[in-house]
mmCIF file of C-alpha atoms and ligand atoms in Angstrom:
data_model
loop_
_atom_site.group_PDB
_atom_site.id
_atom_site.type_symbol
_atom_site.label_atom_id
_atom_site.label_comp_id
_atom_site.label_asym_id
_atom_site.label_seq_id
_atom_site.Cartn_x
_atom_site.Cartn_y
_atom_site.Cartn_z
ATOM 1 C CA MET A 1 11.396 -17.291 -24.178
ATOM 2 C CA LYS A 2 10.124 -16.962 -20.606
ATOM 3 C CA LYS A 3 6.956 -18.791 -19.608
ATOM 4 C CA ILE A 4 4.664 -16.709 -17.407
ATOM 5 C CA LEU A 5 1.810 -18.012 -15.288
ATOM 6 C CA VAL A 6 -1.135 -15.657 -14.800
ATOM 7 C CA THR A 7 -3.495 -16.737 -12.015
ATOM 8 C CA GLY A 8 -7.195 -15.931 -12.442
ATOM 9 C CA ALA A 9 -6.748 -15.731 -16.225
ATOM 10 C CA ASN A 10 -10.372 -14.752 -16.924
ATOM 11 C CA GLY A 11 -10.215 -11.575 -14.795
ATOM 12 C CA PHE A 12 -10.665 -7.997 -16.025
ATOM 13 C CA ILE A 13 -7.013 -7.103 -15.352
ATOM 14 C CA ALA A 14 -5.603 -10.583 -16.096
ATOM 15 C CA LYS A 15 -6.828 -10.609 -19.715
ATOM 16 C CA HIS A 16 -5.039 -7.310 -20.378
ATOM 17 C CA ILE A 17 -1.900 -8.773 -18.811
ATOM 18 C CA ILE A 18 -2.160 -11.874 -21.023
ATOM 19 C CA LEU A 19 -2.617 -9.750 -24.158
ATOM 20 C CA ASN A 20 0.403 -7.651 -23.194
ATOM 21 C CA LEU A 21 2.508 -10.774 -22.507
ATOM 22 C CA LEU A 22 1.629 -12.253 -25.909
ATOM 23 C CA GLU A 23 2.436 -8.935 -27.604
ATOM 24 C CA ASN A 24 5.835 -9.084 -25.920
ATOM 25 C CA ASN A 25 6.484 -12.666 -27.099
ATOM 26 C CA TYR A 26 6.182 -14.387 -23.735
ATOM 27 C CA LYS A 27 4.772 -17.910 -23.449
ATOM 28 C CA VAL A 28 1.619 -17.775 -21.366
ATOM 29 C CA ARG A 29 -0.089 -20.161 -18.995
ATOM 30 C CA GLY A 30 -3.222 -19.292 -17.040
ATOM 31 C CA THR A 31 -5.095 -20.731 -14.078
ATOM 32 C CA LEU A 32 -8.874 -20.833 -13.918
ATOM 33 C CA ARG A 33 -11.078 -22.333 -11.271
ATOM 34 C CA ASN A 34 -13.539 -23.178 -14.025
ATOM 35 C CA LEU A 35 -11.692 -24.624 -17.021
ATOM 36 C CA SER A 36 -14.752 -24.278 -19.266
ATOM 37 C CA LEU A 37 -13.934 -20.543 -19.421
ATOM 38 C CA SER A 38 -10.679 -21.208 -21.274
ATOM 39 C CA GLU A 39 -12.278 -20.992 -24.751
ATOM 40 C CA ILE A 40 -13.890 -17.646 -23.840
ATOM 41 C CA VAL A 41 -10.558 -16.231 -22.647
ATOM 42 C CA LYS A 42 -8.871 -17.386 -25.863
ATOM 43 C CA SER A 43 -11.542 -16.018 -28.177
ATOM 44 C CA ASP A 44 -11.710 -12.686 -26.288
ATOM 45 C CA ILE A 45 -7.963 -12.225 -26.676
ATOM 46 C CA LYS A 46 -7.995 -13.354 -30.319
ATOM 47 C CA LYS A 47 -10.022 -10.226 -31.174
ATOM 48 C CA TYR A 48 -7.072 -8.045 -30.095
ATOM 49 C CA PHE A 49 -4.108 -10.210 -31.104
ATOM 50 C CA ASP A 50 -3.604 -10.719 -34.832
ATOM 51 C CA SER A 51 -1.126 -13.625 -34.907
ATOM 52 C CA SER A 52 -1.907 -17.153 -33.781
ATOM 53 C CA PHE A 53 -0.949 -17.837 -30.170
ATOM 54 C CA ASP A 54 -0.671 -20.602 -27.688
ATOM 55 C CA ILE A 55 -1.911 -20.421 -24.144
ATOM 56 C CA GLU A 56 -2.186 -23.323 -21.708
ATOM 57 C CA PHE A 57 -4.786 -23.461 -18.959
ATOM 58 C CA PHE A 58 -4.682 -25.275 -15.629
ATOM 59 C CA LYS A 59 -7.446 -25.685 -13.087
ATOM 60 C CA ALA A 60 -6.602 -24.287 -9.643
ATOM 61 C CA SER A 61 -8.598 -22.635 -6.902
ATOM 62 C CA LEU A 62 -7.299 -20.356 -4.164
ATOM 63 C CA ASP A 63 -9.209 -22.532 -1.709
ATOM 64 C CA SER A 64 -7.340 -25.773 -2.413
ATOM 65 C CA ASP A 65 -3.774 -27.056 -2.888
ATOM 66 C CA LYS A 66 -4.931 -29.124 -5.859
ATOM 67 C CA GLY A 67 -3.510 -28.157 -9.249
ATOM 68 C CA TRP A 68 -1.013 -25.470 -8.183
ATOM 69 C CA ASN A 69 2.139 -27.609 -8.572
ATOM 70 C CA GLU A 70 1.105 -28.689 -12.069
ATOM 71 C CA ALA A 71 0.249 -25.106 -13.059
ATOM 72 C CA ILE A 72 3.492 -23.640 -11.726
ATOM 73 C CA ASN A 73 5.978 -26.353 -12.731
ATOM 74 C CA GLY A 74 8.032 -25.220 -15.730
ATOM 75 C CA CYS A 75 7.171 -21.515 -15.432
ATOM 76 C CA ASP A 76 9.738 -18.734 -15.005
ATOM 77 C CA VAL A 77 7.518 -16.083 -13.445
ATOM 78 C CA ILE A 78 4.147 -16.020 -11.677
ATOM 79 C CA LEU A 79 1.797 -13.058 -11.937
ATOM 80 C CA HIS A 80 -0.672 -13.704 -9.134
ATOM 81 C CA THR A 81 -3.771 -11.654 -9.937
ATOM 82 C CA ALA A 82 -6.505 -13.979 -8.614
ATOM 83 C CA SER A 83 -8.295 -12.772 -5.493
ATOM 84 C CA PRO A 84 -11.975 -12.395 -4.636
ATOM 85 C CA PHE A 85 -13.310 -8.962 -5.676
ATOM 86 C CA PRO A 86 -17.082 -9.273 -5.246
ATOM 87 C CA GLN A 87 -19.654 -6.525 -5.754
ATOM 88 C CA LYS A 88 -21.497 -7.341 -2.544
ATOM 89 C CA LYS A 89 -20.284 -7.417 1.029
ATOM 90 C CA PRO A 90 -19.693 -11.097 1.989
ATOM 91 C CA LYS A 91 -21.630 -12.817 4.763
ATOM 92 C CA ASN A 92 -18.416 -13.374 6.695
ATOM 93 C CA GLU A 93 -15.160 -11.447 6.329
ATOM 94 C CA SER A 94 -13.323 -14.777 6.200
ATOM 95 C CA ASP A 95 -15.067 -15.557 2.865
ATOM 96 C CA LEU A 96 -12.709 -12.983 1.326
ATOM 97 C CA ILE A 97 -9.753 -12.999 3.692
ATOM 98 C CA ASN A 98 -9.137 -16.761 3.599
ATOM 99 C CA PRO A 99 -8.939 -17.265 -0.172
ATOM 100 C CA ALA A 100 -6.890 -14.068 -0.583
ATOM 101 C CA ARG A 101 -4.349 -14.968 2.130
ATOM 102 C CA GLU A 102 -4.287 -18.771 1.811
ATOM 103 C CA GLY A 103 -4.342 -18.536 -1.998
ATOM 104 C CA THR A 104 -1.336 -16.203 -2.032
ATOM 105 C CA LEU A 105 0.545 -18.545 0.309
ATOM 106 C CA ARG A 106 -0.400 -21.563 -1.829
ATOM 107 C CA VAL A 107 1.049 -19.835 -4.886
ATOM 108 C CA LEU A 108 4.237 -18.841 -3.026
ATOM 109 C CA ASN A 109 4.715 -22.315 -1.552
ATOM 110 C CA ALA A 110 4.215 -23.970 -4.932
ATOM 111 C CA ALA A 111 6.621 -21.422 -6.467
ATOM 112 C CA GLN A 112 9.266 -22.441 -3.965
ATOM 113 C CA GLN A 113 8.659 -26.165 -4.404
ATOM 114 C CA ASN A 114 8.994 -25.786 -8.179
ATOM 115 C CA SER A 115 12.015 -23.434 -8.087
ATOM 116 C CA VAL A 116 10.126 -20.503 -9.595
ATOM 117 C CA GLU A 117 11.955 -17.540 -8.122
ATOM 118 C CA ARG A 118 10.048 -14.562 -9.482
ATOM 119 C CA VAL A 119 6.555 -13.750 -8.221
ATOM 120 C CA ILE A 120 4.563 -10.566 -8.787
ATOM 121 C CA VAL A 121 1.426 -10.226 -6.687
ATOM 122 C CA THR A 122 -1.412 -7.941 -7.739
ATOM 123 C CA SER A 123 -2.206 -6.227 -4.480
ATOM 124 C CA SER A 124 -4.146 -2.972 -4.221
ATOM 125 C CA ASN A 125 -4.241 0.548 -2.840
ATOM 126 C CA ALA A 126 -6.648 -1.147 -0.417
ATOM 127 C CA ALA A 127 -3.499 -2.468 1.298
ATOM 128 C CA VAL A 128 -2.008 1.036 1.450
ATOM 129 C CA TYR A 129 -4.277 3.883 2.434
ATOM 130 C CA ASP A 130 -7.297 2.768 4.416
ATOM 131 C CA GLY A 131 -7.947 3.337 8.111
ATOM 132 C CA ASN A 132 -5.463 6.234 8.305
ATOM 133 C CA LYS A 133 -7.651 9.328 8.038
ATOM 134 C CA HIS A 134 -5.060 11.468 9.819
ATOM 135 C CA ILE A 135 -2.732 10.932 6.809
ATOM 136 C CA THR A 136 -3.379 12.792 3.557
ATOM 137 C CA GLU A 137 -0.513 11.645 1.328
ATOM 138 C CA PHE A 138 0.248 7.984 0.671
ATOM 139 C CA ASP A 139 3.165 6.196 -0.973
ATOM 140 C CA GLU A 140 4.644 2.680 -1.036
ATOM 141 C CA LYS A 141 5.710 2.909 2.589
ATOM 142 C CA SER A 142 2.095 3.297 3.760
ATOM 143 C CA TRP A 143 0.054 0.380 5.050
ATOM 144 C CA THR A 144 -3.670 0.117 5.711
ATOM 145 C CA ASN A 145 -4.701 -0.066 9.334
ATOM 146 C CA ILE A 146 -7.118 -3.000 9.257
ATOM 147 C CA ASN A 147 -8.160 -2.390 12.868
ATOM 148 C CA ALA A 148 -9.674 1.016 12.118
ATOM 149 C CA LYS A 149 -13.456 1.425 12.101
ATOM 150 C CA GLY A 150 -15.201 1.019 8.740
ATOM 151 C CA VAL A 151 -12.435 -0.972 6.995
ATOM 152 C CA SER A 152 -14.138 -3.389 4.584
ATOM 153 C CA ALA A 153 -13.612 -7.143 4.298
ATOM 154 C CA TYR A 154 -12.097 -6.659 0.818
ATOM 155 C CA THR A 155 -9.607 -4.112 2.157
ATOM 156 C CA LYS A 156 -8.683 -6.469 4.977
ATOM 157 C CA SER A 157 -8.301 -9.357 2.512
ATOM 158 C CA LYS A 158 -5.871 -7.441 0.303
ATOM 159 C CA THR A 159 -3.848 -6.076 3.234
ATOM 160 C CA ILE A 160 -3.586 -9.423 4.997
ATOM 161 C CA ALA A 161 -2.714 -11.264 1.763
ATOM 162 C CA GLU A 162 0.008 -8.780 0.834
ATOM 163 C CA GLN A 163 1.460 -8.808 4.349
ATOM 164 C CA ALA A 164 1.485 -12.617 4.245
ATOM 165 C CA ALA A 165 3.409 -12.491 0.950
ATOM 166 C CA TRP A 166 6.100 -10.139 2.315
ATOM 167 C CA ASP A 167 6.337 -12.218 5.474
ATOM 168 C CA PHE A 168 6.766 -15.392 3.362
ATOM 169 C CA VAL A 169 9.649 -13.958 1.349
ATOM 170 C CA SER A 170 11.356 -12.597 4.458
ATOM 171 C CA LYS A 171 11.559 -16.243 5.606
ATOM 172 C CA ASN A 172 12.179 -17.664 2.111
ATOM 173 C CA PRO A 173 14.551 -15.223 0.423
ATOM 174 C CA SER A 174 14.969 -17.369 -2.702
ATOM 175 C CA ILE A 175 11.614 -15.949 -3.873
ATOM 176 C CA LYS A 176 11.909 -12.513 -5.464
ATOM 177 C CA LEU A 177 8.661 -10.661 -4.857
ATOM 178 C CA SER A 178 7.174 -7.412 -6.163
ATOM 179 C CA THR A 179 3.659 -6.157 -5.599
ATOM 180 C CA ILE A 180 1.628 -4.025 -7.959
ATOM 181 C CA ASN A 181 -0.883 -1.914 -6.022
ATOM 182 C CA PRO A 182 -3.363 -0.299 -8.406
ATOM 183 C CA VAL A 183 -6.061 2.099 -7.232
ATOM 184 C CA LEU A 184 -9.565 1.779 -8.713
ATOM 185 C CA VAL A 185 -9.112 0.450 -12.247
ATOM 186 C CA TRP A 186 -11.220 1.717 -15.161
ATOM 187 C CA GLY A 187 -10.776 1.267 -18.902
ATOM 188 C CA PRO A 188 -12.037 -1.029 -21.651
ATOM 189 C CA GLY A 189 -12.388 -4.704 -20.807
ATOM 190 C CA ILE A 190 -11.450 -7.566 -23.112
ATOM 191 C CA GLY A 191 -14.644 -9.585 -23.497
ATOM 192 C CA ASN A 192 -17.655 -9.190 -21.270
ATOM 193 C CA HIS A 193 -16.909 -7.768 -17.820
ATOM 194 C CA SER A 194 -20.324 -6.225 -17.254
ATOM 195 C CA ASN A 195 -20.295 -7.592 -13.708
ATOM 196 C CA SER A 196 -16.843 -6.244 -12.886
ATOM 197 C CA THR A 197 -16.695 -4.595 -9.468
ATOM 198 C CA SER A 198 -14.085 -2.280 -10.936
ATOM 199 C CA LEU A 199 -16.488 -0.547 -13.292
ATOM 200 C CA ILE A 200 -19.544 -0.164 -11.031
ATOM 201 C CA ILE A 201 -19.012 3.484 -10.072
ATOM 202 C CA CYS A 202 -18.157 4.421 -13.658
ATOM 203 C CA ARG A 203 -21.292 2.724 -14.970
ATOM 204 C CA MET A 204 -23.471 4.249 -12.250
ATOM 205 C CA LEU A 205 -22.248 7.760 -13.077
ATOM 206 C CA MET A 206 -22.527 7.316 -16.854
ATOM 207 C CA ASN A 207 -25.974 5.754 -16.590
ATOM 208 C CA ARG A 208 -27.186 8.186 -13.895
ATOM 209 C CA GLU A 209 -27.959 5.154 -11.723
ATOM 210 C CA MET A 210 -26.476 7.373 -9.021
ATOM 211 C CA PRO A 211 -28.670 10.510 -9.239
ATOM 212 C CA ILE A 212 -26.671 12.400 -6.603
ATOM 213 C CA ILE A 213 -22.969 12.188 -5.827
ATOM 214 C CA PRO A 214 -21.359 11.503 -2.446
ATOM 215 C CA ARG A 215 -18.715 14.048 -1.368
ATOM 216 C CA MET A 216 -15.999 11.468 -1.826
ATOM 217 C CA LYS A 217 -12.647 11.097 -3.551
ATOM 218 C CA VAL A 218 -11.825 8.262 -5.966
ATOM 219 C CA PRO A 219 -8.280 7.387 -7.066
ATOM 220 C CA LEU A 220 -8.177 6.109 -10.661
ATOM 221 C CA VAL A 221 -5.875 4.268 -13.062
ATOM 222 C CA ASP A 222 -6.321 2.704 -16.511
ATOM 223 C CA VAL A 223 -6.376 -1.104 -16.851
ATOM 224 C CA ARG A 224 -3.904 -0.915 -19.769
ATOM 225 C CA ASP A 225 -1.369 0.826 -17.503
ATOM 226 C CA VAL A 226 -1.912 -1.789 -14.808
ATOM 227 C CA ALA A 227 -1.128 -4.570 -17.295
ATOM 228 C CA LYS A 228 1.953 -2.717 -18.570
ATOM 229 C CA ALA A 229 3.303 -2.303 -15.040
ATOM 230 C CA HIS A 230 3.133 -6.075 -14.471
ATOM 231 C CA ILE A 231 5.180 -6.696 -17.623
ATOM 232 C CA SER A 232 7.696 -3.909 -16.767
ATOM 233 C CA SER A 233 8.114 -5.511 -13.387
ATOM 234 C CA ILE A 234 9.099 -8.851 -14.968
ATOM 235 C CA GLU A 235 11.634 -7.103 -17.155
ATOM 236 C CA ASN A 236 13.267 -4.910 -14.516
ATOM 237 C CA ASN A 237 15.202 -6.485 -11.652
ATOM 238 C CA ASN A 238 15.150 -3.169 -9.786
ATOM 239 C CA SER A 239 11.500 -3.922 -9.090
ATOM 240 C CA ILE A 240 12.389 -6.895 -6.851
ATOM 241 C CA GLY A 241 11.449 -6.376 -3.210
ATOM 242 C CA LYS A 242 9.299 -3.325 -3.979
ATOM 243 C CA ARG A 243 5.662 -2.251 -3.949
ATOM 244 C CA PHE A 244 4.305 -0.153 -6.807
ATOM 245 C CA LEU A 245 1.336 2.124 -6.299
ATOM 246 C CA LEU A 246 -0.386 2.890 -9.604
ATOM 247 C CA CYS A 247 -2.553 6.006 -9.596
ATOM 248 C CA GLU A 248 -3.223 8.492 -12.395
ATOM 249 C CA ASN A 249 -4.720 10.878 -9.842
ATOM 250 C CA THR A 250 -7.306 11.166 -7.095
ATOM 251 C CA TYR A 251 -10.535 12.979 -7.992
ATOM 252 C CA TRP A 252 -13.604 14.211 -6.161
ATOM 253 C CA MET A 253 -16.415 12.134 -7.589
ATOM 254 C CA LYS A 254 -18.212 15.355 -8.523
ATOM 255 C CA ASP A 255 -15.269 16.427 -10.718
ATOM 256 C CA ILE A 256 -15.272 13.060 -12.499
ATOM 257 C CA SER A 257 -18.999 13.342 -13.064
ATOM 258 C CA LEU A 258 -18.612 16.907 -14.381
ATOM 259 C CA LYS A 259 -15.891 15.701 -16.777
ATOM 260 C CA MET A 260 -18.318 13.017 -17.992
ATOM 261 C CA LYS A 261 -21.107 15.583 -18.381
ATOM 262 C CA LYS A 262 -18.774 17.812 -20.433
ATOM 263 C CA MET A 263 -17.937 14.811 -22.626
ATOM 264 C CA GLY A 264 -21.659 14.483 -23.382
ATOM 265 C CA TYR A 265 -22.732 11.757 -20.955
ATOM 266 C CA ASN A 266 -25.848 12.037 -18.843
ATOM 267 C CA SER A 267 -23.971 12.116 -15.525
ATOM 268 C CA PRO A 268 -25.282 13.634 -12.288
ATOM 269 C CA THR A 269 -23.946 16.975 -11.048
ATOM 270 C CA ILE A 270 -25.609 17.430 -7.665
ATOM 271 C CA VAL A 271 -23.553 16.568 -4.601
ATOM 272 C CA ALA A 272 -25.471 14.793 -1.853
ATOM 273 C CA PRO A 273 -25.313 16.309 1.633
ATOM 274 C CA ASP A 274 -23.198 14.098 3.921
ATOM 275 C CA PHE A 275 -26.115 13.500 6.329
ATOM 276 C CA LEU A 276 -28.149 11.956 3.488
ATOM 277 C CA ILE A 277 -25.399 9.464 2.552
ATOM 278 C CA LYS A 278 -24.954 8.599 6.242
ATOM 279 C CA PHE A 279 -28.708 8.050 6.600
ATOM 280 C CA LEU A 280 -28.920 5.939 3.416
ATOM 281 C CA SER A 281 -25.960 3.834 4.567
ATOM 282 C CA ASN A 282 -28.254 2.399 7.256
ATOM 283 C CA PHE A 283 -30.146 0.647 4.461
ATOM 284 C CA ASP A 284 -27.420 0.091 1.869
ATOM 285 C CA SER A 285 -24.273 -1.706 3.066
ATOM 286 C CA THR A 286 -22.232 -0.520 0.049
ATOM 287 C CA LEU A 287 -22.717 3.074 1.248
ATOM 288 C CA LYS A 288 -21.338 2.204 4.703
ATOM 289 C CA GLU A 289 -17.730 2.324 3.484
ATOM 290 C CA ALA A 290 -18.422 5.468 1.461
ATOM 291 C CA SER A 291 -19.934 7.207 4.466
ATOM 292 C CA SER A 292 -16.722 6.731 6.457
ATOM 293 C CA LYS A 293 -14.778 8.569 3.718
ATOM 294 C CA LEU A 294 -17.065 11.580 3.169
ATOM 295 C CA GLY A 295 -15.010 14.749 2.728
ATOM 296 C CA TYR A 296 -11.687 12.897 3.136
ATOM 297 C CA ASP A 297 -9.105 14.645 0.947
ATOM 298 C CA TYR A 298 -5.939 12.646 0.172
ATOM 299 C CA SER A 299 -3.425 11.966 -2.575
ATOM 300 C CA ILE A 300 -1.604 8.818 -3.705
ATOM 301 C CA LYS A 301 1.938 9.056 -5.033
ATOM 302 C CA SER A 302 3.224 6.728 -7.783
ATOM 303 C CA ASN A 303 6.822 7.966 -7.897
ATOM 304 C CA GLN A 304 8.337 4.517 -7.418
ATOM 305 C CA ALA A 305 6.324 3.129 -10.358
ATOM 306 C CA LYS A 306 7.227 6.156 -12.492
ATOM 307 C CA ASN A 307 10.946 5.893 -11.692
ATOM 308 C CA ILE A 308 11.397 2.117 -11.894
ATOM 309 C CA LEU A 309 8.611 0.790 -14.114
ATOM 310 C CA GLY A 310 8.290 3.804 -16.406
ATOM 311 C CA PHE A 311 4.659 4.251 -15.336
ATOM 312 C CA ASP A 312 3.333 7.070 -17.527
ATOM 313 C CA PRO A 313 -0.407 6.985 -16.929
ATOM 314 C CA ILE A 314 -3.020 7.380 -19.625
ATOM 315 C CA LYS A 315 -4.974 10.619 -18.975
ATOM 316 C CA ILE A 316 -8.249 10.078 -17.176
ATOM 317 C CA GLU A 317 -10.294 11.696 -19.989
ATOM 318 C CA LYS A 318 -9.046 9.004 -22.417
ATOM 319 C CA THR A 319 -9.772 6.269 -19.864
ATOM 320 C CA ILE A 320 -13.309 7.586 -19.344
ATOM 321 C CA GLU A 321 -13.968 7.822 -23.079
ATOM 322 C CA ASP A 322 -12.693 4.307 -23.777
ATOM 323 C CA THR A 323 -14.610 2.890 -20.811
ATOM 324 C CA TYR A 324 -17.784 4.518 -22.137
ATOM 325 C CA ILE A 325 -17.294 3.020 -25.614
ATOM 326 C CA TYR A 326 -16.604 -0.369 -24.008
ATOM 327 C CA LEU A 327 -19.610 -0.314 -21.647
ATOM 328 C CA LYS A 328 -21.850 0.673 -24.552
ATOM 329 C CA SER A 329 -20.450 -2.148 -26.700
ATOM 330 C CA ILE A 330 -21.362 -4.732 -24.072
ATOM 331 C CA LYS A 331 -24.738 -3.012 -23.505
ATOM 332 C CA SER A 332 -23.903 -2.265 -19.885
ATOM 333 C CA ILE A 333 -25.035 1.352 -20.340
ATOM 334 C CA GLU A 334 -27.744 2.872 -22.515
HETATM 335 P P1 NAP B 401 -11.900 -9.868 -11.448
HETATM 336 O O1 NAP B 401 -12.208 -9.560 -12.855
HETATM 337 O O2 NAP B 401 -13.024 -10.124 -10.503
HETATM 338 O O3 NAP B 401 -10.905 -11.101 -11.418
HETATM 339 C C1 NAP B 401 -10.643 -11.786 -10.237
HETATM 340 C C2 NAP B 401 -10.057 -13.121 -10.585
HETATM 341 O O4 NAP B 401 -9.794 -13.816 -9.359
HETATM 342 C C3 NAP B 401 -11.011 -14.006 -11.394
HETATM 343 O O5 NAP B 401 -10.276 -14.759 -12.303
HETATM 344 C C4 NAP B 401 -11.606 -14.898 -10.331
HETATM 345 O O6 NAP B 401 -12.063 -16.153 -10.797
HETATM 346 C C5 NAP B 401 -10.393 -15.108 -9.446
HETATM 347 N N1 NAP B 401 -10.793 -15.638 -8.143
HETATM 348 C C6 NAP B 401 -11.573 -15.066 -7.205
HETATM 349 N N2 NAP B 401 -11.736 -15.911 -6.163
HETATM 350 C C7 NAP B 401 -11.036 -17.035 -6.478
HETATM 351 C C8 NAP B 401 -10.806 -18.272 -5.825
HETATM 352 N N3 NAP B 401 -11.325 -18.540 -4.632
HETATM 353 N N4 NAP B 401 -10.023 -19.195 -6.444
HETATM 354 C C9 NAP B 401 -9.487 -18.949 -7.668
HETATM 355 N N5 NAP B 401 -9.672 -17.791 -8.340
HETATM 356 C C10 NAP B 401 -10.435 -16.861 -7.750
HETATM 357 O O7 NAP B 401 -11.044 -8.715 -10.748
HETATM 358 P P2 NAP B 401 -9.964 -7.705 -11.340
HETATM 359 O O8 NAP B 401 -10.574 -6.364 -11.281
HETATM 360 O O9 NAP B 401 -9.406 -8.213 -12.600
HETATM 361 O O10 NAP B 401 -8.876 -7.796 -10.172
HETATM 362 C C11 NAP B 401 -7.725 -8.611 -10.319
HETATM 363 C C12 NAP B 401 -6.808 -8.357 -9.151
HETATM 364 O O11 NAP B 401 -6.509 -6.974 -9.042
HETATM 365 C C13 NAP B 401 -7.405 -8.756 -7.805
HETATM 366 O O12 NAP B 401 -6.361 -9.261 -7.018
HETATM 367 C C14 NAP B 401 -7.892 -7.421 -7.236
HETATM 368 O O13 NAP B 401 -7.924 -7.430 -5.823
HETATM 369 C C15 NAP B 401 -6.785 -6.501 -7.748
HETATM 370 N N6 NAP B 401 -7.190 -5.096 -7.843
HETATM 371 C C16 NAP B 401 -8.225 -4.741 -8.639
HETATM 372 C C17 NAP B 401 -8.578 -3.395 -8.735
HETATM 373 C C18 NAP B 401 -9.699 -2.954 -9.627
HETATM 374 O O14 NAP B 401 -10.198 -1.826 -9.473
HETATM 375 N N7 NAP B 401 -10.098 -3.775 -10.568
HETATM 376 C C19 NAP B 401 -7.884 -2.430 -7.992
HETATM 377 C C20 NAP B 401 -6.834 -2.844 -7.184
HETATM 378 C C21 NAP B 401 -6.487 -4.179 -7.122
HETATM 379 P P3 NAP B 401 -13.642 -16.424 -11.004
HETATM 380 O O15 NAP B 401 -14.021 -15.672 -12.232
HETATM 381 O O16 NAP B 401 -13.721 -17.891 -11.127
HETATM 382 O O17 NAP B 401 -14.329 -15.878 -9.782
#
C-alpha cells in the first residue's frame, strides 16, 4: 500500500484529497505548520469516512528546512498542496512568492534526498492565463506573463513556484513531476473553511454582499474533482511530466449570479458599469485585479485532464447547490 504525503493537510483542497486517498486505501501522512490542528483535521475527515483510519502528521513550514526530511522519509508520493492563498493583498509580494517558491524547492530537494520519485504539485490557472489579454483560449502550453501590468502577487507566486519545480526536475530527472492547475475552486468544504479565499466570491454573490456585479469572467471547478485529479495522477504514469488544467467552464459573473437567483438565492443581477469598478478600485485593492480583467472574454481547455486523468467535471449547478448547503451549515451565509 503506497504511503502518500499531503503538504498543508488542513487546507480546503487538501482535506478532500486526504479523504479521497483514504477511500482508495492509501496510507496518508500530512504536514501542518501548526500541529495542534491535527485533531481537527482527523475529526473533520471522520465525519465523511466510516471506517477507522490512520493518518500521521509532521510539522513543517514552507519557510524552513526543518521537518521536511522526517515528513518525506518513507513516503512513495508527495502531493504538494501547501502554498499561501490569503484573502488580502500582502504588504510585500515576496511574502507570497518566497514561501511558494522556496517551499516547493524544499519539498523537491527533500524528495530527492529521500529517494521519493513521484511529486505532484498543486499549481493553479494563475500560472497559466494571466497577463496575456491578447490570447482568448488557454491550455497546458500557456504560461502567465508575470511582467504584465496588474498581475497579482498570488499569481506571481504560483507561476514562479511552478516554473521553479519544472526547472528543478529538468536538472534532476529522477523526480517525476506532474502539476495540477485548477481554476477557482468551489464546492463543499470538509470542516470549517469560512475564511477560505476560494469561496469568497461565491459567498458574496449568495449573500448579496456584492450588490452589483463586475463585467468579469470566472473559471470554475469543483473541489471534489480537484481531489480526484490528484489521485488519478498518482495512479496514471502517463501523467508524468505534464500539467493538468482543471476547469468545468468559464462564466460571466452575471450568468453565475443569475443561475443562483434562479436556484432561489438572493443574488444580485445588476451589472456594474466598468467605470464604477475602475473608480472603486482606487479605494479597494481587491478590485484592482478585477478592474484589469473587465470585459475580458476567454476560455480554458481541460482536454489533457479529460484524456489522461478522466476528468469529467461535476456540473456547475450541482457545485453551486452543494456550496450553498455547505456555507449555510457553517453559518457563513444567512
Ligand atoms: P487553503 O485552504 O488556504 O490551504 C493552503 C494550505 O497551505 C494550508 O494548509 C496552509 O497552512 C498552507 N500554507 C500556507 N502558507 C504556508 C507556509 N508558509 N508554510 C506551510 N504551509 C503553508 O487553500 P486551498 O484553497 O486549499 O489551496 C490549496 C492549493 O491549491 C494552494 O497551492 C493554492 O494555490 C492552490 N489552488 C487553489 C485554488 C482555489 O480556488 N482554492 C485554485 C487554484 C489553485 P496554514 O493553514 O497553516 O496557513
